[in-house]
Amino acid sequence: MQASGGRRVTVYGHVEAVRVKGKIAFITIRTFDGEEQVTIKKGVAPEEVWRAIEEIGREYLIRVDGVMVESKIARLGREILPERIAVVAPSKPTPIDLYGKVEAEWPTRLRYRYLDIRRPRVKAIFRVRSTLMAAAREFLRREGFVELTFPIIIATATEGGAELFPVDYFGRRAFLAQSSQLYKQSAVPAFGRVFSIAPSFRAEKSRTRKHLTEFWQIDVEAALVTKRDLMDLQFRLVNSVVERILEENERDLEILGVADLEPWSGYDVISYDEALETLRRKGFEIEWGDDFGADEERALVEEFDRPFFIPEFPASVTAFYYMVDREDPRIAHRIDMMGPGRYGVEWSSGGLREHEPDRLRARMEAMGLNPESFGWYLEMFEYGFPPHGGFGMGVERLLQTLLRLERIHEAALYPRTPDILEP
Ligand code: AMO
């Protein structure tokens, strides 16, 4: 009854399709990490197996006991000849097609996201995301960074006051962290090199291809670094993530149609002034001192085919914690790292920080912030605080470019936007 050379297996999977063709039937099942074909032949498989076929429908979870054999004609190059098929959990007809070529509309997919994430393409995205997180973590640890976790419930704004989600903290006003900025800096004198991979929350009503209200940042901070160090480190971080994805996710990249992903040969650096020139040449009316909006950013990244950095910005468009140039106070040492091409977006912001308390206080005042409200943060710089710098890299943004996703929302399992709070 068994084909020779087979291996006895027990496989669980969701039924994708059942096809009966006279004396032979095929069931395609989706397992947690792939797919299998179950081939049932009249006169070979027990009668109960034939009866089982009548019971099962799409998305039923079944258990198949049988023999796995090589097959020249099966698409997967193998098939399971079942001896027993049992229903583990039945399924209602699904409201969205999980295995067809045509995707449901995005709002419908989101409504049924718990089903949508069973789709092979969506699973591929999140298997790659899992590799990305692990690779980033391991790279940074190898580079001597200590992984820490910082508070999510915090008392002050770090990235601008208008974008905070308030939290009622036993009658006091608190907020969800916009970033780990102040805390990661605070850990630098103790550890020298630190990082955290954590969620960030921004109450921005931005409905764009690259904004979420909840996203994850790879937040890095180091003592005694130069801007070149920070650019090199980020470039190597991204490339080590890419290499790891190539090692571990070959099949996922194929499913996603991005099998040609490869590490970059290097990176480019363009000054803020050069970026302005490029944009003006492309017809944008942009003044020295402006930050780049979504349209400008898109126009800029399309000019590049490898990652690039803009290593300084007008001080007026940078947060208070960036170091202002000692010679030219119009300039701050903020560095943005940009992903290139059609799916390019800003991957990270970072730079050198102001570590001299008097200058920091003066900068806060000049920006209309009240230094008193920064209490411990301002105070800590009085105690032998090293010059330092770092960056925050958006996990979903990086994934968006690497996997060529039209919208960032696809890079979040359950995306949060101004319009989406469930599921
Ligand atoms: P910034 O606010 O630029 O800098 O954020 C850093 C990186 O986080 C990602 N990001 C986002 N991703 C999705 N949706 C959003 N709404 C969103 N906002 C930001 C981007 C961005 O480059 N503390 C600084 C970092 C630092 O200087 O170390 C900060 O938060 O990839």
Tab-separated table of C-alpha atoms and ligand atoms in Angstrom:
chain	number	residue	atom	x	y	z
A	1	MET	CA	0.000	0.000	0.000
A	2	GLN	CA	2.890	2.377	0.556
A	3	ALA	CA	5.040	3.849	-2.147
A	4	SER	CA	8.599	2.825	-1.641
A	5	GLY	CA	11.102	5.277	-0.217
A	6	GLY	CA	8.428	7.239	1.614
A	7	ARG	CA	8.689	8.777	5.039
A	8	ARG	CA	5.921	8.459	7.595
A	9	VAL	CA	4.554	11.920	8.492
A	10	THR	CA	1.863	13.661	10.477
A	11	VAL	CA	1.040	17.055	9.063
A	12	TYR	CA	-1.432	19.699	10.198
A	13	GLY	CA	-2.684	22.327	7.809
A	14	HIS	CA	-5.552	24.463	6.581
A	15	VAL	CA	-7.334	23.273	3.484
A	16	GLU	CA	-6.708	25.538	0.532
A	17	ALA	CA	-8.417	23.446	-2.098
A	18	VAL	CA	-9.917	20.015	-2.684
A	19	ARG	CA	-9.990	18.705	-6.245
A	20	VAL	CA	-11.508	15.354	-7.145
A	21	LYS	CA	-10.768	13.951	-10.576
A	22	GLY	CA	-12.402	10.545	-10.937
A	23	LYS	CA	-10.216	8.030	-9.144
A	24	ILE	CA	-7.851	10.570	-7.750
A	25	ALA	CA	-8.239	13.543	-5.415
A	26	PHE	CA	-5.876	16.283	-4.338
A	27	ILE	CA	-5.997	18.387	-1.226
A	28	THR	CA	-3.695	21.367	-0.967
A	29	ILE	CA	-3.053	22.326	2.603
A	30	ARG	CA	-1.287	25.333	4.070
A	31	THR	CA	0.947	24.381	6.943
A	32	PHE	CA	2.416	26.905	9.353
A	33	ASP	CA	5.540	27.218	7.291
A	34	GLY	CA	4.584	26.234	3.776
A	35	GLU	CA	2.220	24.048	1.827
A	36	GLU	CA	1.722	20.345	1.087
A	37	GLN	CA	-0.189	18.334	-1.418
A	38	VAL	CA	-2.171	15.323	-0.266
A	39	THR	CA	-2.883	12.839	-3.055
A	40	ILE	CA	-5.631	10.298	-2.587
A	41	LYS	CA	-5.853	7.401	-5.004
A	42	LYS	CA	-8.816	5.061	-5.295
A	43	GLY	CA	-7.813	1.591	-4.264
A	44	VAL	CA	-4.705	2.897	-2.511
A	45	ALA	CA	-6.056	5.181	0.201
A	46	PRO	CA	-8.424	3.639	2.767
A	47	GLU	CA	-12.152	4.195	2.188
A	48	GLU	CA	-12.394	6.419	5.312
A	49	VAL	CA	-10.035	8.850	3.664
A	50	TRP	CA	-12.388	9.167	0.717
A	51	ARG	CA	-15.247	9.740	3.091
A	52	ALA	CA	-13.208	12.401	4.932
A	53	ILE	CA	-12.886	14.397	1.718
A	54	GLU	CA	-16.620	14.924	1.639
A	55	GLU	CA	-16.575	16.414	5.117
A	56	ILE	CA	-13.869	18.971	4.677
A	57	GLY	CA	-14.018	22.439	3.163
A	58	ARG	CA	-11.786	25.417	2.658
A	59	GLU	CA	-9.852	26.589	5.703
A	60	TYR	CA	-10.730	23.522	7.734
A	61	LEU	CA	-7.747	22.606	9.882
A	62	ILE	CA	-6.984	18.956	9.219
A	63	ARG	CA	-4.501	16.398	10.422
A	64	VAL	CA	-3.052	14.066	7.826
A	65	ASP	CA	-1.211	10.879	8.741
A	66	GLY	CA	0.483	9.198	5.857
A	67	VAL	CA	3.605	8.745	3.829
A	68	MET	CA	5.507	11.544	2.140
A	69	VAL	CA	6.921	10.493	-1.221
A	70	GLU	CA	8.813	12.219	-3.961
A	71	SER	CA	6.766	12.966	-7.044
A	72	LYS	CA	7.852	14.073	-10.465
A	73	ILE	CA	4.458	15.495	-11.380
A	74	ALA	CA	3.464	17.234	-8.150
A	75	ARG	CA	4.242	20.962	-8.222
A	76	LEU	CA	6.099	20.745	-4.927
A	77	GLY	CA	8.099	17.720	-6.029
A	78	ARG	CA	6.526	15.667	-3.250
A	79	GLU	CA	3.140	14.534	-2.046
A	80	ILE	CA	1.575	12.898	0.950
A	81	LEU	CA	-0.280	9.618	0.467
A	82	PRO	CA	-2.696	9.659	3.399
A	83	GLU	CA	-3.732	6.775	5.593
A	84	ARG	CA	-5.917	8.934	7.791
A	85	ILE	CA	-7.411	12.407	7.533
A	86	ALA	CA	-9.067	13.985	10.557
A	87	VAL	CA	-10.777	17.329	10.984
A	88	VAL	CA	-9.174	19.222	13.866
A	89	ALA	CA	-11.283	22.380	13.479
A	90	PRO	CA	-13.960	23.185	10.906
A	91	SER	CA	-14.232	26.599	9.250
A	92	LYS	CA	-17.022	28.822	8.060
A	93	PRO	CA	-16.607	30.046	4.465
A	94	THR	CA	-14.063	32.860	4.692
A	95	PRO	CA	-15.188	36.400	3.817
A	96	ILE	CA	-11.947	37.038	1.918
A	97	ASP	CA	-10.112	34.808	-0.506
A	98	LEU	CA	-6.926	33.664	1.197
A	99	TYR	CA	-5.169	31.946	-1.664
A	100	GLY	CA	-6.378	33.566	-4.889
A	101	LYS	CA	-4.261	35.842	-7.039
A	102	VAL	CA	-6.564	38.820	-6.631
A	103	GLU	CA	-6.323	40.538	-3.281
A	104	ALA	CA	-9.404	41.871	-1.545
A	105	GLU	CA	-9.540	45.656	-1.144
A	106	TRP	CA	-7.322	46.911	1.655
A	107	PRO	CA	-10.187	47.992	3.988
A	108	THR	CA	-11.743	44.531	3.660
A	109	ARG	CA	-8.404	42.870	4.252
A	110	LEU	CA	-7.969	44.978	7.365
A	111	ARG	CA	-11.452	44.220	8.645
A	112	TYR	CA	-10.518	40.532	8.483
A	113	ARG	CA	-6.857	41.007	9.227
A	114	TYR	CA	-6.791	37.914	11.465
A	115	LEU	CA	-7.568	35.913	8.317
A	116	ASP	CA	-5.551	38.110	5.974
A	117	ILE	CA	-2.383	37.264	7.928
A	118	ARG	CA	-2.818	33.616	6.952
A	119	ARG	CA	-2.189	34.560	3.327
A	120	PRO	CA	1.186	33.362	2.048
A	121	ARG	CA	2.234	36.841	0.935
A	122	VAL	CA	1.406	38.403	4.278
A	123	LYS	CA	3.124	35.596	6.169
A	124	ALA	CA	6.210	36.155	4.032
A	125	ILE	CA	6.320	39.831	5.064
A	126	PHE	CA	6.228	38.945	8.738
A	127	ARG	CA	8.760	36.156	8.492
A	128	VAL	CA	11.112	38.700	6.939
A	129	ARG	CA	10.242	41.185	9.670
A	130	SER	CA	11.153	38.566	12.265
A	131	THR	CA	14.547	38.113	10.592
A	132	LEU	CA	15.030	41.879	10.418
A	133	MET	CA	14.459	42.302	14.155
A	134	ALA	CA	16.768	39.425	15.078
A	135	ALA	CA	19.491	40.519	12.645
A	136	ALA	CA	19.440	44.123	13.867
A	137	ARG	CA	19.615	43.002	17.474
A	138	GLU	CA	22.469	40.596	16.866
A	139	PHE	CA	24.407	43.079	14.749
A	140	LEU	CA	24.226	45.752	17.437
A	141	ARG	CA	25.227	43.345	20.189
A	142	ARG	CA	28.219	42.246	18.116
A	143	GLU	CA	29.158	45.918	17.786
A	144	GLY	CA	29.278	46.219	21.568
A	145	PHE	CA	25.876	47.783	22.181
A	146	VAL	CA	23.931	46.854	25.313
A	147	GLU	CA	20.239	46.241	24.780
A	148	LEU	CA	18.067	48.109	27.252
A	149	THR	CA	14.361	48.806	27.524
A	150	PHE	CA	13.058	52.233	28.368
A	151	PRO	CA	9.742	53.456	29.757
A	152	ILE	CA	6.770	53.609	27.427
A	153	ILE	CA	4.721	55.697	29.847
A	154	ILE	CA	6.547	58.999	30.111
A	155	ALA	CA	6.001	62.503	31.436
A	156	THR	CA	7.429	64.712	28.669
A	157	ALA	CA	7.341	65.219	24.930
A	158	THR	CA	10.511	64.220	23.119
A	159	GLU	CA	9.688	64.892	19.489
A	160	GLY	CA	7.358	67.894	19.598
A	161	GLY	CA	4.356	68.629	21.788
A	162	ALA	CA	1.464	68.305	19.352
A	163	GLU	CA	1.765	64.597	18.650
A	164	LEU	CA	1.363	62.987	22.033
A	165	PHE	CA	-1.123	60.367	23.113
A	166	PRO	CA	-2.122	61.326	26.642
A	167	VAL	CA	-2.520	58.696	29.337
A	168	ASP	CA	-4.305	59.152	32.635
A	169	TYR	CA	-1.644	58.111	35.109
A	170	PHE	CA	-3.494	57.884	38.447
A	171	GLY	CA	-4.887	61.364	37.902
A	172	ARG	CA	-1.597	62.743	36.562
A	173	ARG	CA	-1.045	63.487	32.924
A	174	ALA	CA	1.373	61.142	31.220
A	175	PHE	CA	2.015	60.178	27.595
A	176	LEU	CA	2.894	57.217	25.421
A	177	ALA	CA	6.549	57.512	24.362
A	178	GLN	CA	7.160	59.170	20.989
A	179	SER	CA	10.648	57.688	21.118
A	180	SER	CA	13.249	56.499	23.632
A	181	GLN	CA	15.265	59.639	22.931
A	182	LEU	CA	15.788	61.117	26.392
A	183	TYR	CA	16.224	57.784	28.113
A	184	LYS	CA	18.627	56.283	25.621
A	185	GLN	CA	20.808	59.380	25.974
A	186	SER	CA	20.669	59.047	29.763
A	187	ALA	CA	22.160	55.548	29.561
A	188	VAL	CA	25.181	56.560	27.471
A	189	PRO	CA	27.447	57.705	30.344
A	190	ALA	CA	26.860	54.352	32.043
A	191	PHE	CA	27.197	51.908	29.135
A	192	GLY	CA	28.838	53.833	26.288
A	193	ARG	CA	26.811	52.086	23.600
A	194	VAL	CA	23.134	51.262	24.028
A	195	PHE	CA	20.115	50.335	21.974
A	196	SER	CA	16.499	49.397	22.301
A	197	ILE	CA	13.940	48.054	19.867
A	198	ALA	CA	10.653	49.481	21.009
A	199	PRO	CA	7.307	50.864	19.923
A	200	SER	CA	6.861	54.603	19.392
A	201	PHE	CA	3.559	56.426	19.408
A	202	ARG	CA	2.719	59.558	17.446
A	203	ALA	CA	-0.711	61.172	17.504
A	204	GLU	CA	-0.208	62.605	14.026
A	205	LYS	CA	-3.207	62.700	11.733
A	206	SER	CA	-0.988	61.776	8.795
A	207	ARG	CA	-2.718	59.634	6.227
A	208	THR	CA	0.234	58.826	3.996
A	209	ARG	CA	1.972	55.793	2.563
A	210	LYS	CA	4.649	56.025	5.272
A	211	HIS	CA	2.992	57.011	8.540
A	212	LEU	CA	1.660	54.890	11.359
A	213	THR	CA	0.573	56.146	14.763
A	214	GLU	CA	2.293	53.155	16.360
A	215	PHE	CA	5.568	51.959	14.876
A	216	TRP	CA	8.800	50.361	16.015
A	217	GLN	CA	12.180	52.010	16.225
A	218	ILE	CA	15.650	50.588	16.436
A	219	ASP	CA	16.942	53.243	18.794
A	220	VAL	CA	20.716	53.507	19.083
A	221	GLU	CA	22.967	55.851	21.055
A	222	ALA	CA	26.746	55.884	21.552
A	223	ALA	CA	29.412	57.921	23.328
A	224	LEU	CA	32.238	59.636	21.473
A	225	VAL	CA	31.106	59.014	17.925
A	226	THR	CA	31.595	61.049	14.782
A	227	LYS	CA	28.994	61.620	12.110
A	228	ARG	CA	30.956	59.322	9.829
A	229	ASP	CA	30.817	56.599	12.530
A	230	LEU	CA	27.038	56.967	12.689
A	231	MET	CA	26.625	56.744	8.932
A	232	ASP	CA	28.937	53.731	8.630
A	233	LEU	CA	27.208	51.979	11.495
A	234	GLN	CA	23.764	52.441	9.977
A	235	PHE	CA	24.914	51.347	6.571
A	236	ARG	CA	26.477	48.192	7.995
A	237	LEU	CA	23.391	47.575	10.109
A	238	VAL	CA	21.118	47.709	7.074
A	239	ASN	CA	23.396	45.540	4.975
A	240	SER	CA	23.731	42.935	7.696
A	241	VAL	CA	19.934	42.819	7.911
A	242	VAL	CA	19.737	42.333	4.136
A	243	GLU	CA	22.353	39.569	4.196
A	244	ARG	CA	20.513	37.758	6.935
A	245	ILE	CA	17.209	38.027	5.057
A	246	LEU	CA	18.895	36.549	1.990
A	247	GLU	CA	20.157	33.663	4.100
A	248	GLU	CA	16.904	32.916	5.877
A	249	ASN	CA	14.054	34.111	3.700
A	250	GLU	CA	14.793	33.047	0.148
A	251	ARG	CA	11.357	31.562	-0.359
A	252	ASP	CA	9.607	34.538	1.235
A	253	LEU	CA	11.433	36.914	-1.086
A	254	GLU	CA	10.245	34.833	-4.030
A	255	ILE	CA	6.651	34.932	-2.814
A	256	LEU	CA	6.973	38.702	-2.482
A	257	GLY	CA	8.535	39.102	-5.909
A	258	VAL	CA	11.726	40.669	-4.548
A	259	ALA	CA	14.168	37.803	-5.043
A	260	ASP	CA	16.647	40.268	-6.564
A	261	LEU	CA	17.197	41.977	-3.194
A	262	GLU	CA	20.902	42.343	-2.486
A	263	PRO	CA	23.246	44.198	-0.139
A	264	TRP	CA	24.244	47.673	-1.312
A	265	SER	CA	27.720	48.383	-2.610
A	266	GLY	CA	27.980	51.562	-0.588
A	267	TYR	CA	26.142	54.720	0.333
A	268	ASP	CA	25.990	58.311	-0.851
A	269	VAL	CA	26.084	61.524	1.133
A	270	ILE	CA	24.485	64.718	-0.131
A	271	SER	CA	24.473	67.999	1.701
A	272	TYR	CA	21.247	69.752	2.563
A	273	ASP	CA	22.150	72.413	-0.008
A	274	GLU	CA	22.660	69.789	-2.723
A	275	ALA	CA	19.304	68.255	-1.845
A	276	LEU	CA	17.701	71.705	-2.235
A	277	GLU	CA	19.346	72.184	-5.604
A	278	THR	CA	18.137	68.803	-6.832
A	279	LEU	CA	14.601	69.598	-5.740
A	280	ARG	CA	14.606	73.051	-7.320
A	281	ARG	CA	15.850	71.523	-10.539
A	282	LYS	CA	12.845	69.199	-10.378
A	283	GLY	CA	10.505	72.156	-10.040
A	284	PHE	CA	9.961	72.384	-6.297
A	285	GLU	CA	9.761	75.812	-4.711
A	286	ILE	CA	11.699	75.218	-1.571
A	287	GLU	CA	13.571	77.713	0.586
A	288	TRP	CA	16.720	77.241	2.613
A	289	GLY	CA	15.416	76.417	6.080
A	290	ASP	CA	12.506	74.236	4.976
A	291	ASP	CA	12.290	70.588	5.941
A	292	PHE	CA	11.384	68.118	3.212
A	293	GLY	CA	7.709	67.223	2.906
A	294	ALA	CA	6.361	63.965	1.522
A	295	ASP	CA	6.477	65.086	-2.119
A	296	GLU	CA	9.997	66.458	-1.835
A	297	GLU	CA	11.184	63.296	-0.132
A	298	ARG	CA	9.694	61.131	-2.844
A	299	ALA	CA	11.295	63.188	-5.587
A	300	LEU	CA	14.647	62.999	-3.836
A	301	VAL	CA	14.769	59.258	-3.111
A	302	GLU	CA	13.889	58.443	-6.703
A	303	GLU	CA	17.174	60.008	-7.741
A	304	PHE	CA	19.155	57.346	-5.879
A	305	ASP	CA	19.746	53.642	-6.296
A	306	ARG	CA	21.549	53.091	-3.020
A	307	PRO	CA	20.981	54.428	0.497
A	308	PHE	CA	22.055	58.014	1.133
A	309	PHE	CA	22.506	60.375	4.024
A	310	ILE	CA	21.771	64.048	4.417
A	311	PRO	CA	24.246	64.898	7.185
A	312	GLU	CA	23.084	68.326	8.343
A	313	PHE	CA	19.889	70.358	8.490
A	314	PRO	CA	18.870	73.908	9.300
A	315	ALA	CA	18.797	74.117	13.100
A	316	SER	CA	15.271	75.538	12.855
A	317	VAL	CA	13.834	72.200	11.661
A	318	THR	CA	15.601	69.943	14.159
A	319	ALA	CA	14.538	68.838	17.631
A	320	PHE	CA	16.141	70.506	20.654
A	321	TYR	CA	18.502	67.640	21.449
A	322	TYR	CA	20.580	67.904	18.259
A	323	MET	CA	23.942	69.623	18.468
A	324	VAL	CA	24.091	72.992	16.742
A	325	ASP	CA	27.277	73.652	14.819
A	326	ARG	CA	29.762	75.587	16.916
A	327	GLU	CA	30.781	77.843	14.009
A	328	ASP	CA	27.541	78.182	12.099
A	329	PRO	CA	24.535	78.244	14.436
A	330	ARG	CA	22.142	78.000	11.491
A	331	ILE	CA	23.175	74.348	11.083
A	332	ALA	CA	22.393	71.361	13.323
A	333	HIS	CA	24.128	67.987	13.161
A	334	ARG	CA	21.065	65.957	12.307
A	335	ILE	CA	21.638	63.116	9.860
A	336	ASP	CA	18.776	61.533	7.946
A	337	MET	CA	19.254	58.170	6.284
A	338	MET	CA	17.139	57.684	3.201
A	339	GLY	CA	16.087	54.485	1.482
A	340	PRO	CA	16.484	54.762	-2.304
A	341	GLY	CA	14.217	54.268	-5.283
A	342	ARG	CA	10.514	54.079	-5.907
A	343	TYR	CA	9.880	52.508	-2.492
A	344	GLY	CA	12.418	54.721	-0.786
A	345	VAL	CA	11.512	56.636	2.374
A	346	GLU	CA	13.362	58.214	5.266
A	347	TRP	CA	14.674	55.229	7.230
A	348	SER	CA	16.162	57.057	10.155
A	349	SER	CA	16.937	60.338	11.813
A	350	GLY	CA	19.836	60.807	14.136
A	351	GLY	CA	22.978	62.784	14.630
A	352	LEU	CA	25.143	64.372	17.252
A	353	ARG	CA	23.509	65.572	20.467
A	354	GLU	CA	24.006	68.654	22.580
A	355	HIS	CA	25.712	67.504	25.783
A	356	GLU	CA	26.718	70.891	27.256
A	357	PRO	CA	23.956	71.908	29.662
A	358	ASP	CA	24.266	75.682	29.153
A	359	ARG	CA	24.030	75.416	25.405
A	360	LEU	CA	21.168	72.971	25.672
A	361	ARG	CA	19.262	75.290	27.991
A	362	ALA	CA	19.832	78.233	25.649
A	363	ARG	CA	18.655	76.198	22.683
A	364	MET	CA	15.500	75.126	24.476
A	365	GLU	CA	14.740	78.734	25.309
A	366	ALA	CA	15.419	79.863	21.756
A	367	MET	CA	12.939	77.232	20.568
A	368	GLY	CA	10.277	78.466	22.991
A	369	LEU	CA	10.558	75.417	25.264
A	370	ASN	CA	10.674	75.759	29.032
A	371	PRO	CA	13.946	74.211	30.290
A	372	GLU	CA	12.395	73.752	33.750
A	373	SER	CA	9.932	71.271	32.320
A	374	PHE	CA	12.837	69.018	31.296
A	375	GLY	CA	13.891	68.591	34.936
A	376	TRP	CA	16.067	65.456	35.183
A	377	TYR	CA	16.986	65.455	31.495
A	378	LEU	CA	18.689	68.828	31.631
A	379	GLU	CA	20.191	68.110	35.045
A	380	MET	CA	21.969	64.910	33.982
A	381	PHE	CA	24.329	66.753	31.643
A	382	GLU	CA	25.982	68.381	34.683
A	383	TYR	CA	27.641	65.083	35.611
A	384	GLY	CA	30.531	64.251	33.286
A	385	PHE	CA	28.380	63.610	30.253
A	386	PRO	CA	30.295	62.432	27.177
A	387	PRO	CA	29.770	63.868	23.705
A	388	HIS	CA	27.500	61.391	21.960
A	389	GLY	CA	25.194	60.661	19.078
A	390	GLY	CA	22.786	58.088	17.761
A	391	PHE	CA	19.809	57.410	15.564
A	392	GLY	CA	16.327	55.972	15.480
A	393	MET	CA	15.531	53.710	12.555
A	394	GLY	CA	11.940	52.827	11.696
A	395	VAL	CA	11.433	49.065	11.412
A	396	GLU	CA	8.354	49.331	9.189
A	397	ARG	CA	10.000	51.969	6.977
A	398	LEU	CA	13.017	49.770	6.354
A	399	LEU	CA	10.787	46.803	5.602
A	400	GLN	CA	8.665	48.944	3.282
A	401	THR	CA	11.642	49.733	1.079
A	402	LEU	CA	13.289	46.300	1.210
A	403	LEU	CA	10.083	44.456	0.339
A	404	ARG	CA	8.784	47.180	-2.010
A	405	LEU	CA	5.513	47.672	-0.198
A	406	GLU	CA	3.191	50.372	-1.563
A	407	ARG	CA	2.128	51.366	1.911
A	408	ILE	CA	3.784	51.066	5.290
A	409	HIS	CA	0.622	49.599	6.806
A	410	GLU	CA	1.471	46.256	5.229
A	411	ALA	CA	4.586	46.089	7.394
A	412	ALA	CA	2.554	46.153	10.629
A	413	LEU	CA	0.638	43.067	11.695
A	414	TYR	CA	-2.192	45.176	13.074
A	415	PRO	CA	-1.485	48.674	11.775
A	416	ARG	CA	-2.525	51.706	13.761
A	417	THR	CA	-3.467	54.867	11.880
A	418	PRO	CA	-5.843	57.748	12.687
A	419	ASP	CA	-8.606	55.622	11.127
A	420	ILE	CA	-7.669	52.145	12.270
A	421	LEU	CA	-7.988	50.984	15.848
A	422	GLU	CA	-9.413	47.503	15.291
A	423	PRO	CA	-8.648	44.696	15.005
B	1	AMO	P1	12.106	60.612	14.051
B	1	AMO	O1	10.923	61.288	14.614
B	1	AMO	O2	12.610	61.098	12.732
B	1	AMO	O3	13.344	60.728	15.053
B	1	AMO	O4	11.826	59.055	13.943
B	1	AMO	C1	12.859	58.155	13.633
B	1	AMO	C2	12.431	57.186	12.575
B	1	AMO	O5	11.248	56.509	12.951
B	1	AMO	C3	10.432	56.295	11.828
B	1	AMO	N1	9.158	57.022	11.977
B	1	AMO	C4	7.966	56.539	11.605
B	1	AMO	N2	7.607	55.380	11.051
B	1	AMO	C5	6.293	55.183	10.802
B	1	AMO	N3	5.326	56.084	11.091
B	1	AMO	C6	5.637	57.274	11.654
B	1	AMO	N4	4.658	58.141	11.959
B	1	AMO	C7	7.012	57.545	11.935
B	1	AMO	N5	7.669	58.601	12.485
B	1	AMO	C8	8.964	58.259	12.498
B	1	AMO	C9	11.181	56.815	10.624
B	1	AMO	C10	12.075	57.847	11.249
B	1	AMO	O6	13.222	58.091	10.471
B	1	AMO	N6	14.492	60.481	18.463
B	1	AMO	C11	14.649	60.603	17.031
B	1	AMO	C12	15.697	59.646	16.493
B	1	AMO	C13	17.090	59.979	16.935
B	1	AMO	O7	17.522	61.131	16.732
B	1	AMO	O8	17.773	59.094	17.485
B	1	AMO	C14	13.311	60.362	16.351
B	1	AMO	O9	12.391	59.842	16.904
B	1	AMO	O10	11.930	55.746	10.088
